[in-house]
Coordinates of C-alpha atoms in Angstrom, one line a residue:
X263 CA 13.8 -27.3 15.9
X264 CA 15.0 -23.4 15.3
X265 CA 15.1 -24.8 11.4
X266 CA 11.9 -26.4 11.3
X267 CA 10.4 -23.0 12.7
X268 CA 12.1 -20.8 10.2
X269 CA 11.0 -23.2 7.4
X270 CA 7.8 -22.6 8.4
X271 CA 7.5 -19.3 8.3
X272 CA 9.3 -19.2 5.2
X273 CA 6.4 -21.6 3.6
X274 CA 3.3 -19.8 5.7
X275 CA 4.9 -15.8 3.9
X276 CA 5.2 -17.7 0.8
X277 CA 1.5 -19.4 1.1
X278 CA 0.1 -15.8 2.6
X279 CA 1.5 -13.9 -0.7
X280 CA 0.1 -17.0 -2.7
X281 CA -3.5 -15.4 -1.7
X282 CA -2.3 -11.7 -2.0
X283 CA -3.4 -11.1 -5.7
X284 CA -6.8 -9.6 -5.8
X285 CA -9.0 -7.7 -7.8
X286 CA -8.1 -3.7 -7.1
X287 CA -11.6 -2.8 -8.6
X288 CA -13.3 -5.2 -7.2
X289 CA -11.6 -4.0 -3.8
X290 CA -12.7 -0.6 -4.4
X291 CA -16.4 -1.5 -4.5
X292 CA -15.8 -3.4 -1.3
X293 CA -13.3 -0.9 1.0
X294 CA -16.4 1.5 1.6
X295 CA -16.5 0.5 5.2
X296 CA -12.8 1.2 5.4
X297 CA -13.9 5.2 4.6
X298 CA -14.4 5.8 7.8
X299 CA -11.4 5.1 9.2
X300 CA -8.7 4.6 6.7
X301 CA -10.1 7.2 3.9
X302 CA -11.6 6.8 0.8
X303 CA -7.8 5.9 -0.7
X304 CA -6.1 4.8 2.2
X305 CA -4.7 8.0 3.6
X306 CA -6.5 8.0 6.5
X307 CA -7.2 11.4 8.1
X308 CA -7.3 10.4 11.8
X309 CA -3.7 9.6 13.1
X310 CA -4.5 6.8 15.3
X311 CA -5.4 5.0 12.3
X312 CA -2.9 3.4 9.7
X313 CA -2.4 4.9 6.7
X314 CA -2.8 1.7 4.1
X315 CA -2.1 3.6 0.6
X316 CA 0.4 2.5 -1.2
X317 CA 1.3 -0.7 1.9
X318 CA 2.3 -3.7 0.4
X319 CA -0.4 -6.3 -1.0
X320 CA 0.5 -9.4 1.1
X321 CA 1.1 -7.5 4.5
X322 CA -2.2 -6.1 3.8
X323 CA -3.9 -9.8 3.2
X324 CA -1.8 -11.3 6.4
X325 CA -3.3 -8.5 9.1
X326 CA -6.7 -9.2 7.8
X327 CA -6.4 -12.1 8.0
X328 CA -5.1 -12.2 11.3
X329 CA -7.7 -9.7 12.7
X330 CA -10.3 -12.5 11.3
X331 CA -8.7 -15.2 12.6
X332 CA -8.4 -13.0 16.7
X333 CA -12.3 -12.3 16.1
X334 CA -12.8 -16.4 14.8
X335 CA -11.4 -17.6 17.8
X336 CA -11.6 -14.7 20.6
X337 CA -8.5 -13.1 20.8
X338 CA -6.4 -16.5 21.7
X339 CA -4.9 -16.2 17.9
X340 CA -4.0 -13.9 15.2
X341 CA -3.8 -10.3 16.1
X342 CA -6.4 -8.9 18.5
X343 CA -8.5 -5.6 17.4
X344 CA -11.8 -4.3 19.1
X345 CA -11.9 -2.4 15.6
X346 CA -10.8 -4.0 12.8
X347 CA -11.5 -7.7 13.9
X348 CA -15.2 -7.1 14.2
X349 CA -14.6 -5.7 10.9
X350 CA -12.6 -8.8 9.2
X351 CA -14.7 -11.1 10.5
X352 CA -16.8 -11.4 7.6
X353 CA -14.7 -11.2 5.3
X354 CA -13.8 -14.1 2.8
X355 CA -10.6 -14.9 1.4
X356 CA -11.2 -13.3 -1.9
X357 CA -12.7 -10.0 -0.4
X358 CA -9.4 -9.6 1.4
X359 CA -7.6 -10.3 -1.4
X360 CA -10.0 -8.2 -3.1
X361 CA -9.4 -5.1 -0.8
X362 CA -5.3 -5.4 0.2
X363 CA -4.8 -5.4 -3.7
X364 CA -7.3 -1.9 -4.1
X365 CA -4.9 -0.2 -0.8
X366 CA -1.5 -1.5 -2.2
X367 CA -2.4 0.0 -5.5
X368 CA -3.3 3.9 -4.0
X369 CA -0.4 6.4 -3.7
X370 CA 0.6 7.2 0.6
X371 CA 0.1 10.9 1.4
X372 CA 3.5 12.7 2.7
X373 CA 4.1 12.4 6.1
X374 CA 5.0 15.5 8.4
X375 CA 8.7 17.0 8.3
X376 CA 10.6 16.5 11.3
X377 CA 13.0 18.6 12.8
X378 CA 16.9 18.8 13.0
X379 CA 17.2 16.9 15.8
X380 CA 14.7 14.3 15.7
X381 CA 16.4 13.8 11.5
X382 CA 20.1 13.6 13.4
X383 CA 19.0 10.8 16.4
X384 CA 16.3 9.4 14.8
X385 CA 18.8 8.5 11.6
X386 CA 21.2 7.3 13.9
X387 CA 18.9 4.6 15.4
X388 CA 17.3 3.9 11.8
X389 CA 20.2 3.2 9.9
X390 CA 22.9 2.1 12.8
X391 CA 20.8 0.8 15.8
X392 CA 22.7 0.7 19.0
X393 CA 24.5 -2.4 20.0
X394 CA 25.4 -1.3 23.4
X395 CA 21.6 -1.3 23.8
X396 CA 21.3 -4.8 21.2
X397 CA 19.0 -2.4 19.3
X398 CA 19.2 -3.7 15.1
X399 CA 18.8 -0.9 13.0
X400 CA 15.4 -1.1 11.8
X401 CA 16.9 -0.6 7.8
X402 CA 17.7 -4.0 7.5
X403 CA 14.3 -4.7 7.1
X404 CA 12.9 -1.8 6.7
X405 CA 15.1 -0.2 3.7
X406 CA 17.3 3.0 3.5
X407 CA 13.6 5.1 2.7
X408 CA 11.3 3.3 4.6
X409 CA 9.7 1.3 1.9
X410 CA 10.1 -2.6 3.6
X411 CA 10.4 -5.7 1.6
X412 CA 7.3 -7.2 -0.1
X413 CA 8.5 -10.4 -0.4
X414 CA 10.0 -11.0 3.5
X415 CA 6.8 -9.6 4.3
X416 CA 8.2 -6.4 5.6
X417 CA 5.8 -3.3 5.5
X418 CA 6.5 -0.2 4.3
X419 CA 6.8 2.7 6.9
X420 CA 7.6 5.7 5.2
X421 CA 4.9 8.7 5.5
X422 CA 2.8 6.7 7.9
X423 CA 1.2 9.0 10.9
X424 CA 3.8 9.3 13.5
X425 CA 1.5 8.5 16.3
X426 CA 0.6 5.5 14.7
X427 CA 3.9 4.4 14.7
X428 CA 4.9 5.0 18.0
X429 CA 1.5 3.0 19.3
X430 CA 2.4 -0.1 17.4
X431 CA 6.2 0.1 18.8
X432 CA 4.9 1.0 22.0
X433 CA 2.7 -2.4 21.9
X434 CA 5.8 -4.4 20.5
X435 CA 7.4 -3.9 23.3
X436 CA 4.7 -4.5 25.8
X437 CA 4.0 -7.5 23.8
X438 CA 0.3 -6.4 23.6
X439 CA 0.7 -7.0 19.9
X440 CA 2.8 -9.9 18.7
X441 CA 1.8 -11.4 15.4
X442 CA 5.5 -10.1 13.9
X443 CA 6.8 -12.8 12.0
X444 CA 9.5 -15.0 15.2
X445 CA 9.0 -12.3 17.5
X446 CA 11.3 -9.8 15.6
X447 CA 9.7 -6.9 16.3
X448 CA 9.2 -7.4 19.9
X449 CA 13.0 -8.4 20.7
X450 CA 13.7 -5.1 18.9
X451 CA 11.0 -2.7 20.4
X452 CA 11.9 -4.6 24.2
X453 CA 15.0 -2.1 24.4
X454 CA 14.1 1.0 23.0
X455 CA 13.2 3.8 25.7
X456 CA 10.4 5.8 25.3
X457 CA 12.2 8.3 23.9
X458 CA 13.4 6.1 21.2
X459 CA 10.2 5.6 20.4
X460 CA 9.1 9.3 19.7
X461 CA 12.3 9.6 18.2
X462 CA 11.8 7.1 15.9
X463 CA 7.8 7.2 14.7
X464 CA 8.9 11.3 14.4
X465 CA 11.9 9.9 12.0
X466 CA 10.5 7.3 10.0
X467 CA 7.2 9.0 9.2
X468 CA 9.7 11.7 7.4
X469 CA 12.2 9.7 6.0
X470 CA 13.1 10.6 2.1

C-alpha cells in the first residue's frame, strides 16, 4: 500500500508539471490582481505575503491549484486560504499556467542578512538537522542555497520574507496547513521548538 501511495504521488507531480508550461506574457496581462499582494514582479512588499519571483513554475501551478480546489469544495480539500482561494477560484487551467510561468520567470529580491548567531544555529539545523530531536536537515530537499528541486516539486526558499517562513512552518506543525506532498513537511516541522522556527525562517531567508 506504502508503494501504491508513493506511485501516486510520483504520477500526480509528474501530471501537475505536465500543466506547468504557460504563457509568461500572457501571465503578465493576467497577475494584475496579484499587485496587491505579491507586487507587480512577485517581490511582494508586505512580509506576510510570499514572495513568488523567481519560485518554481510547477509549485506555483500546484498551490493554485490547490487554493481552487479548498474554495471548489469548502475547505474539505486542497489547501485552505481566506485570500488566495477566493482569488483562484476563477481561475482556469491555462490562466494558472498562464500566471505560475509569468512569477517563475521574475528575479526574487534579497532577503534580509542575518546575524552571527542566527547564521551559526540556523546552518546547523539547515544543513545537519538534529537526530536526537528526528529533525531531517531541511537541505535534502531544499539544496545547499535554498533553491529546492523543480522536478520533486520542492520550492525554492532562499530570500523569501522571514516571517513568511516561520508562519508556514509554524502551520506545518500545527497541521493547519498540510497539502505537502506524504506529510513531509509536517513530520519535520512537528519537532522543531519555536525557537527553531525563528531560527530557521531568520536562516534560510539569508542563505547564500
Amino acid at each position: 500500500m506504502k508503494k501504491f501511495a508513493v506511485v501516486f504521488a510520483v504520477l500526480s507531480m509528474f501530471s501537475t508539471l505536465a500543466q506547468a508550461e504557460g504563457n509568461p506574457e500572457a501571465g503578465k496581462a493576467k497577475a494584475v490582481t496579484c499587485i496587491a499582494c505579491h507586487g507587480a514582479d512577485g517581490n511582494s512588499p508586505i512580509e506576510m505575503y510570499p514572495k513568488i519571483a523567481g519560485q518554481h513554475t510547477g509549485y506555483l501551478v500546484k498551490q493554485l491549484m490547490e487554493f481552487r480546489q479548498a474554495a471548489k469544495t469548502g475547505g474539505q480539500e486542497g489547501r485552505n486560504d481566506p485570500i488566495m482561494s477566493g482569488m483562484a477560484m476563477a481561475l482556469s487551467d491555462e490562466d494558472i499556467a498562464d500566471v505560475s510561468a509569468y512569477f517563475a520567470s521574475q528575479a526574487i529580491s534579497e532577503g534580509p542578512a542575518a546575524d552571527a548567531a542566527v547564521q551559526e544555529k540556523g546552518h546547523q539545523l539547515y544543513m545537519g538537522g538534529d537526530a536526537s530531536r528526528q529533525i531531517t536537515a531541511c537541505v535534502a530537499c531544499h539544496g545547499v542555497k535554498g533553491e529546492g528541486m523543480g522536478l520533486a516539486g520542492y520550492p525554492a526558499l532562499a530570500d523569501q520574507h522571514p516571517a513568511y517562513l516561520k508562519a508556514q512552518l509554524e502551520k506545518f506543525r500545527s497541521g493547519a496547513r498540510n497539502n505537502d506532498m506524504n506529510g513531509m513537511m509536517a513530520g519535520v516541522a512537528k519537532n522543531l521548538s519555536d525557537e527553531d522556527i525563528a531560527i530557521l525562517a531568520q536562516y534560510i531567508s539569508a542563505i547564500e
